[in-house]
């Protein structure tokens, strides 16, 4: 923006430098003047709107945090169980100690593996 204004507005850089000196100088106390005359009255008038906005953001952020935390936990659980069931082997045996077989199926009766290699399974038992 400095290049745009510097080309199209004469004395832009000189005015900008003088404004910065006025704002920063302890003698002129320009920043205090600007705050007392412009910023503070504006904030005071808009205080209720700002408070309502902050409250709304807090409520939305909490609900979004809970929503996405639940979604991630569900996705991780599903992924771990599907990986364990697809891979078989020792992880399935470990999960069988932790979960019942109906919990491992997760309501997906269409997925079947016909293997009777595990000691607890008879040939023809469904392992999901």
PDB file of N, CA and C in Angstrom, residues 47-106:
ATOM      1  N   UNK A  47     -19.249  -1.299  23.677  1.00  0.00           N
ATOM      2  CA  UNK A  47     -18.864  -2.273  24.692  1.00  0.00           C
ATOM      3  C   UNK A  47     -19.823  -3.460  24.761  1.00  0.00           C
ATOM      4  N   UNK A  48     -21.123  -3.215  24.734  1.00  0.00           N
ATOM      5  CA  UNK A  48     -22.097  -4.315  24.796  1.00  0.00           C
ATOM      6  C   UNK A  48     -21.997  -5.215  23.573  1.00  0.00           C
ATOM      7  N   UNK A  49     -21.823  -4.612  22.399  1.00  0.00           N
ATOM      8  CA  UNK A  49     -21.687  -5.407  21.176  1.00  0.00           C
ATOM      9  C   UNK A  49     -20.431  -6.273  21.232  1.00  0.00           C
ATOM     10  N   UNK A  50     -19.342  -5.705  21.727  1.00  0.00           N
ATOM     11  CA  UNK A  50     -18.088  -6.451  21.840  1.00  0.00           C
ATOM     12  C   UNK A  50     -18.241  -7.596  22.834  1.00  0.00           C
ATOM     13  N   UNK A  51     -18.885  -7.343  23.979  1.00  0.00           N
ATOM     14  CA  UNK A  51     -19.097  -8.391  24.977  1.00  0.00           C
ATOM     15  C   UNK A  51     -19.976  -9.520  24.421  1.00  0.00           C
ATOM     16  N   UNK A  52     -21.031  -9.156  23.691  1.00  0.00           N
ATOM     17  CA  UNK A  52     -21.896 -10.169  23.079  1.00  0.00           C
ATOM     18  C   UNK A  52     -21.130 -11.004  22.058  1.00  0.00           C
ATOM     19  N   UNK A  53     -20.285 -10.348  21.278  1.00  0.00           N
ATOM     20  CA  UNK A  53     -19.482 -11.058  20.280  1.00  0.00           C
ATOM     21  C   UNK A  53     -18.510 -12.025  20.942  1.00  0.00           C
ATOM     22  N   UNK A  54     -17.840 -11.595  22.009  1.00  0.00           N
ATOM     23  CA  UNK A  54     -16.892 -12.463  22.717  1.00  0.00           C
ATOM     24  C   UNK A  54     -17.631 -13.649  23.339  1.00  0.00           C
ATOM     25  N   UNK A  55     -18.810 -13.397  23.928  1.00  0.00           N
ATOM     26  CA  UNK A  55     -19.592 -14.473  24.532  1.00  0.00           C
ATOM     27  C   UNK A  55     -20.022 -15.485  23.470  1.00  0.00           C
ATOM     28  N   UNK A  56     -20.467 -14.997  22.326  1.00  0.00           N
ATOM     29  CA  UNK A  56     -20.886 -15.868  21.229  1.00  0.00           C
ATOM     30  C   UNK A  56     -19.713 -16.711  20.731  1.00  0.00           C
ATOM     31  N   UNK A  57     -18.546 -16.105  20.619  1.00  0.00           N
ATOM     32  CA  UNK A  57     -17.363 -16.844  20.163  1.00  0.00           C
ATOM     33  C   UNK A  57     -16.962 -17.922  21.160  1.00  0.00           C
ATOM     34  N   UNK A  58     -17.064 -17.623  22.453  1.00  0.00           N
ATOM     35  CA  UNK A  58     -16.742 -18.619  23.477  1.00  0.00           C
ATOM     36  C   UNK A  58     -17.684 -19.812  23.376  1.00  0.00           C
ATOM     37  N   UNK A  59     -18.988 -19.545  23.257  1.00  0.00           N
ATOM     38  CA  UNK A  59     -19.973 -20.624  23.170  1.00  0.00           C
ATOM     39  C   UNK A  59     -19.761 -21.475  21.926  1.00  0.00           C
ATOM     40  N   UNK A  60     -19.530 -20.826  20.793  1.00  0.00           N
ATOM     41  CA  UNK A  60     -19.332 -21.560  19.550  1.00  0.00           C
ATOM     42  C   UNK A  60     -18.041 -22.361  19.576  1.00  0.00           C
ATOM     43  N   UNK A  61     -16.992 -21.796  20.149  1.00  0.00           N
ATOM     44  CA  UNK A  61     -15.726 -22.520  20.178  1.00  0.00           C
ATOM     45  C   UNK A  61     -15.826 -23.749  21.069  1.00  0.00           C
ATOM     46  N   UNK A  62     -16.549 -23.650  22.177  1.00  0.00           N
ATOM     47  CA  UNK A  62     -16.704 -24.805  23.050  1.00  0.00           C
ATOM     48  C   UNK A  62     -17.498 -25.906  22.351  1.00  0.00           C
ATOM     49  N   UNK A  63     -18.610 -25.533  21.731  1.00  0.00           N
ATOM     50  CA  UNK A  63     -19.428 -26.547  21.065  1.00  0.00           C
ATOM     51  C   UNK A  63     -18.692 -27.167  19.880  1.00  0.00           C
ATOM     52  N   UNK A  64     -17.928 -26.364  19.133  1.00  0.00           N
ATOM     53  CA  UNK A  64     -17.153 -26.917  18.027  1.00  0.00           C
ATOM     54  C   UNK A  64     -16.039 -27.826  18.540  1.00  0.00           C
ATOM     55  N   UNK A  65     -15.409 -27.454  19.642  1.00  0.00           N
ATOM     56  CA  UNK A  65     -14.371 -28.293  20.227  1.00  0.00           C
ATOM     57  C   UNK A  65     -14.913 -29.644  20.642  1.00  0.00           C
ATOM     58  N   UNK A  66     -16.071 -29.646  21.291  1.00  0.00           N
ATOM     59  CA  UNK A  66     -16.697 -30.905  21.712  1.00  0.00           C
ATOM     60  C   UNK A  66     -17.083 -31.728  20.487  1.00  0.00           C
ATOM     61  N   UNK A  67     -17.655 -31.087  19.492  1.00  0.00           N
ATOM     62  CA  UNK A  67     -18.103 -31.792  18.280  1.00  0.00           C
ATOM     63  C   UNK A  67     -16.930 -32.476  17.583  1.00  0.00           C
ATOM     64  N   UNK A  68     -15.841 -31.738  17.363  1.00  0.00           N
ATOM     65  CA  UNK A  68     -14.715 -32.309  16.630  1.00  0.00           C
ATOM     66  C   UNK A  68     -13.917 -33.297  17.469  1.00  0.00           C
ATOM     67  N   UNK A  69     -13.895 -33.121  18.777  1.00  0.00           N
ATOM     68  CA  UNK A  69     -13.235 -34.102  19.638  1.00  0.00           C
ATOM     69  C   UNK A  69     -13.975 -35.429  19.581  1.00  0.00           C
ATOM     70  N   UNK A  70     -15.285 -35.382  19.610  1.00  0.00           N
ATOM     71  CA  UNK A  70     -16.083 -36.610  19.498  1.00  0.00           C
ATOM     72  C   UNK A  70     -15.880 -37.271  18.143  1.00  0.00           C
ATOM     73  N   UNK A  71     -15.855 -36.458  17.086  1.00  0.00           N
ATOM     74  CA  UNK A  71     -15.675 -37.016  15.742  1.00  0.00           C
ATOM     75  C   UNK A  71     -14.312 -37.683  15.606  1.00  0.00           C
ATOM     76  N   UNK A  72     -13.273 -37.069  16.132  1.00  0.00           N
ATOM     77  CA  UNK A  72     -11.935 -37.643  16.055  1.00  0.00           C
ATOM     78  C   UNK A  72     -11.853 -38.923  16.875  1.00  0.00           C
ATOM     79  N   UNK A  73     -12.434 -38.913  18.075  1.00  0.00           N
ATOM     80  CA  UNK A  73     -12.411 -40.117  18.915  1.00  0.00           C
ATOM     81  C   UNK A  73     -13.144 -41.262  18.229  1.00  0.00           C
ATOM     82  N   UNK A  74     -14.282 -40.986  17.619  1.00  0.00           N
ATOM     83  CA  UNK A  74     -15.036 -42.022  16.912  1.00  0.00           C
ATOM     84  C   UNK A  74     -14.245 -42.552  15.737  1.00  0.00           C
ATOM     85  N   UNK A  75     -13.623 -41.666  14.965  1.00  0.00           N
ATOM     86  CA  UNK A  75     -12.839 -42.076  13.800  1.00  0.00           C
ATOM     87  C   UNK A  75     -11.638 -42.910  14.224  1.00  0.00           C
ATOM     88  N   UNK A  76     -10.957 -42.510  15.292  1.00  0.00           N
ATOM     89  CA  UNK A  76      -9.802 -43.276  15.766  1.00  0.00           C
ATOM     90  C   UNK A  76     -10.226 -44.659  16.237  1.00  0.00           C
ATOM     91  N   UNK A  77     -11.325 -44.740  16.966  1.00  0.00           N
ATOM     92  CA  UNK A  77     -11.823 -46.025  17.445  1.00  0.00           C
ATOM     93  C   UNK A  77     -12.172 -46.938  16.269  1.00  0.00           C
ATOM     94  N   UNK A  78     -12.878 -46.413  15.314  1.00  0.00           N
ATOM     95  CA  UNK A  78     -13.261 -47.191  14.140  1.00  0.00           C
ATOM     96  C   UNK A  78     -12.032 -47.665  13.376  1.00  0.00           C
ATOM     97  N   UNK A  79     -11.065 -46.790  13.184  1.00  0.00           N
ATOM     98  CA  UNK A  79      -9.860 -47.142  12.444  1.00  0.00           C
ATOM     99  C   UNK A  79      -9.072 -48.229  13.151  1.00  0.00           C
ATOM    100  N   UNK A  80      -8.917 -48.113  14.456  1.00  0.00           N
ATOM    101  CA  UNK A  80      -8.173 -49.117  15.212  1.00  0.00           C
ATOM    102  C   UNK A  80      -8.872 -50.473  15.133  1.00  0.00           C
ATOM    103  N   UNK A  81     -10.162 -50.485  15.313  1.00  0.00           N
ATOM    104  CA  UNK A  81     -10.903 -51.750  15.278  1.00  0.00           C
ATOM    105  C   UNK A  81     -10.860 -52.367  13.884  1.00  0.00           C
ATOM    106  N   UNK A  82     -11.064 -51.555  12.838  1.00  0.00           N
ATOM    107  CA  UNK A  82     -11.019 -52.087  11.473  1.00  0.00           C
ATOM    108  C   UNK A  82      -9.628 -52.606  11.124  1.00  0.00           C
ATOM    109  N   UNK A  83      -8.594 -51.908  11.556  1.00  0.00           N
ATOM    110  CA  UNK A  83      -7.231 -52.361  11.303  1.00  0.00           C
ATOM    111  C   UNK A  83      -6.956 -53.673  12.015  1.00  0.00           C
ATOM    112  N   UNK A  84      -7.409 -53.769  13.245  1.00  0.00           N
ATOM    113  CA  UNK A  84      -7.202 -54.992  14.012  1.00  0.00           C
ATOM    114  C   UNK A  84      -7.925 -56.168  13.375  1.00  0.00           C
ATOM    115  N   UNK A  85      -9.131 -55.925  12.908  1.00  0.00           N
ATOM    116  CA  UNK A  85      -9.905 -57.011  12.309  1.00  0.00           C
ATOM    117  C   UNK A  85      -9.359 -57.406  10.948  1.00  0.00           C
ATOM    118  N   UNK A  86      -8.907 -56.445  10.183  1.00  0.00           N
ATOM    119  CA  UNK A  86      -8.380 -56.743   8.860  1.00  0.00           C
ATOM    120  C   UNK A  86      -7.023 -57.443   8.954  1.00  0.00           C
ATOM    121  N   UNK A  87      -6.207 -57.042   9.915  1.00  0.00           N
ATOM    122  CA  UNK A  87      -4.877 -57.606  10.044  1.00  0.00           C
ATOM    123  C   UNK A  87      -4.857 -58.934  10.760  1.00  0.00           C
ATOM    124  N   UNK A  88      -5.810 -59.166  11.623  1.00  0.00           N
ATOM    125  CA  UNK A  88      -5.858 -60.411  12.371  1.00  0.00           C
ATOM    126  C   UNK A  88      -4.661 -60.529  13.281  1.00  0.00           C
ATOM    127  N   UNK A  89      -4.274 -61.755  13.591  1.00  0.00           N
ATOM    128  CA  UNK A  89      -3.081 -61.994  14.365  1.00  0.00           C
ATOM    129  C   UNK A  89      -3.219 -61.615  15.827  1.00  0.00           C
ATOM    130  N   UNK A  90      -2.126 -61.191  16.405  1.00  0.00           N
ATOM    131  CA  UNK A  90      -2.059 -60.931  17.845  1.00  0.00           C
ATOM    132  C   UNK A  90      -2.918 -59.787  18.306  1.00  0.00           C
ATOM    133  N   UNK A  91      -3.112 -58.775  17.454  1.00  0.00           N
ATOM    134  CA  UNK A  91      -3.912 -57.628  17.872  1.00  0.00           C
ATOM    135  C   UNK A  91      -5.360 -58.026  18.089  1.00  0.00           C
ATOM    136  N   UNK A  92      -5.880 -58.918  17.253  1.00  0.00           N
ATOM    137  CA  UNK A  92      -7.252 -59.374  17.428  1.00  0.00           C
ATOM    138  C   UNK A  92      -7.394 -60.115  18.745  1.00  0.00           C
ATOM    139  N   UNK A  93      -6.415 -60.965  19.064  1.00  0.00           N
ATOM    140  CA  UNK A  93      -6.466 -61.697  20.332  1.00  0.00           C
ATOM    141  C   UNK A  93      -6.446 -60.737  21.516  1.00  0.00           C
ATOM    142  N   UNK A  94      -5.621 -59.708  21.417  1.00  0.00           N
ATOM    143  CA  UNK A  94      -5.557 -58.714  22.487  1.00  0.00           C
ATOM    144  C   UNK A  94      -6.879 -57.979  22.620  1.00  0.00           C
ATOM    145  N   UNK A  95      -7.483 -57.603  21.484  1.00  0.00           N
ATOM    146  CA  UNK A  95      -8.751 -56.892  21.529  1.00  0.00           C
ATOM    147  C   UNK A  95      -9.883 -57.774  22.047  1.00  0.00           C
ATOM    148  N   UNK A  96      -9.811 -59.053  21.791  1.00  0.00           N
ATOM    149  CA  UNK A  96     -10.852 -59.948  22.287  1.00  0.00           C
ATOM    150  C   UNK A  96     -10.861 -59.989  23.805  1.00  0.00           C
ATOM    151  N   UNK A  97      -9.727 -59.772  24.400  1.00  0.00           N
ATOM    152  CA  UNK A  97      -9.689 -59.712  25.863  1.00  0.00           C
ATOM    153  C   UNK A  97     -10.313 -58.417  26.368  1.00  0.00           C
ATOM    154  N   UNK A  98     -10.229 -57.357  25.549  1.00  0.00           N
ATOM    155  CA  UNK A  98     -10.732 -56.058  25.967  1.00  0.00           C
ATOM    156  C   UNK A  98     -12.191 -55.839  25.611  1.00  0.00           C
ATOM    157  N   UNK A  99     -12.619 -56.365  24.472  1.00  0.00           N
ATOM    158  CA  UNK A  99     -13.969 -56.134  23.978  1.00  0.00           C
ATOM    159  C   UNK A  99     -14.656 -57.472  23.745  1.00  0.00           C
ATOM    160  N   UNK A 100     -15.945 -57.452  23.785  1.00  0.00           N
ATOM    161  CA  UNK A 100     -16.671 -58.649  23.400  1.00  0.00           C
ATOM    162  C   UNK A 100     -16.720 -58.717  21.881  1.00  0.00           C
ATOM    163  N   UNK A 101     -17.006 -59.870  21.333  1.00  0.00           N
ATOM    164  CA  UNK A 101     -17.020 -60.035  19.887  1.00  0.00           C
ATOM    165  C   UNK A 101     -18.102 -59.184  19.234  1.00  0.00           C
ATOM    166  N   UNK A 102     -19.215 -58.970  19.935  1.00  0.00           N
ATOM    167  CA  UNK A 102     -20.270 -58.132  19.369  1.00  0.00           C
ATOM    168  C   UNK A 102     -19.828 -56.676  19.284  1.00  0.00           C
ATOM    169  N   UNK A 103     -19.005 -56.210  20.216  1.00  0.00           N
ATOM    170  CA  UNK A 103     -18.480 -54.850  20.136  1.00  0.00           C
ATOM    171  C   UNK A 103     -17.519 -54.718  18.964  1.00  0.00           C
ATOM    172  N   UNK A 104     -16.742 -55.767  18.703  1.00  0.00           N
ATOM    173  CA  UNK A 104     -15.797 -55.721  17.590  1.00  0.00           C
ATOM    174  C   UNK A 104     -16.499 -55.701  16.245  1.00  0.00           C
ATOM    175  N   UNK A 105     -17.650 -56.361  16.159  1.00  0.00           N
ATOM    176  CA  UNK A 105     -18.378 -56.360  14.895  1.00  0.00           C
ATOM    177  C   UNK A 105     -18.878 -54.976  14.562  1.00  0.00           C
ATOM    178  N   UNK A 106     -19.222 -54.176  15.574  1.00  0.00           N
ATOM    179  CA  UNK A 106     -19.626 -52.789  15.362  1.00  0.00           C
ATOM    180  C   UNK A 106     -20.822 -52.619  14.468  1.00  0.00           C
TER     181      UNK A 106
END
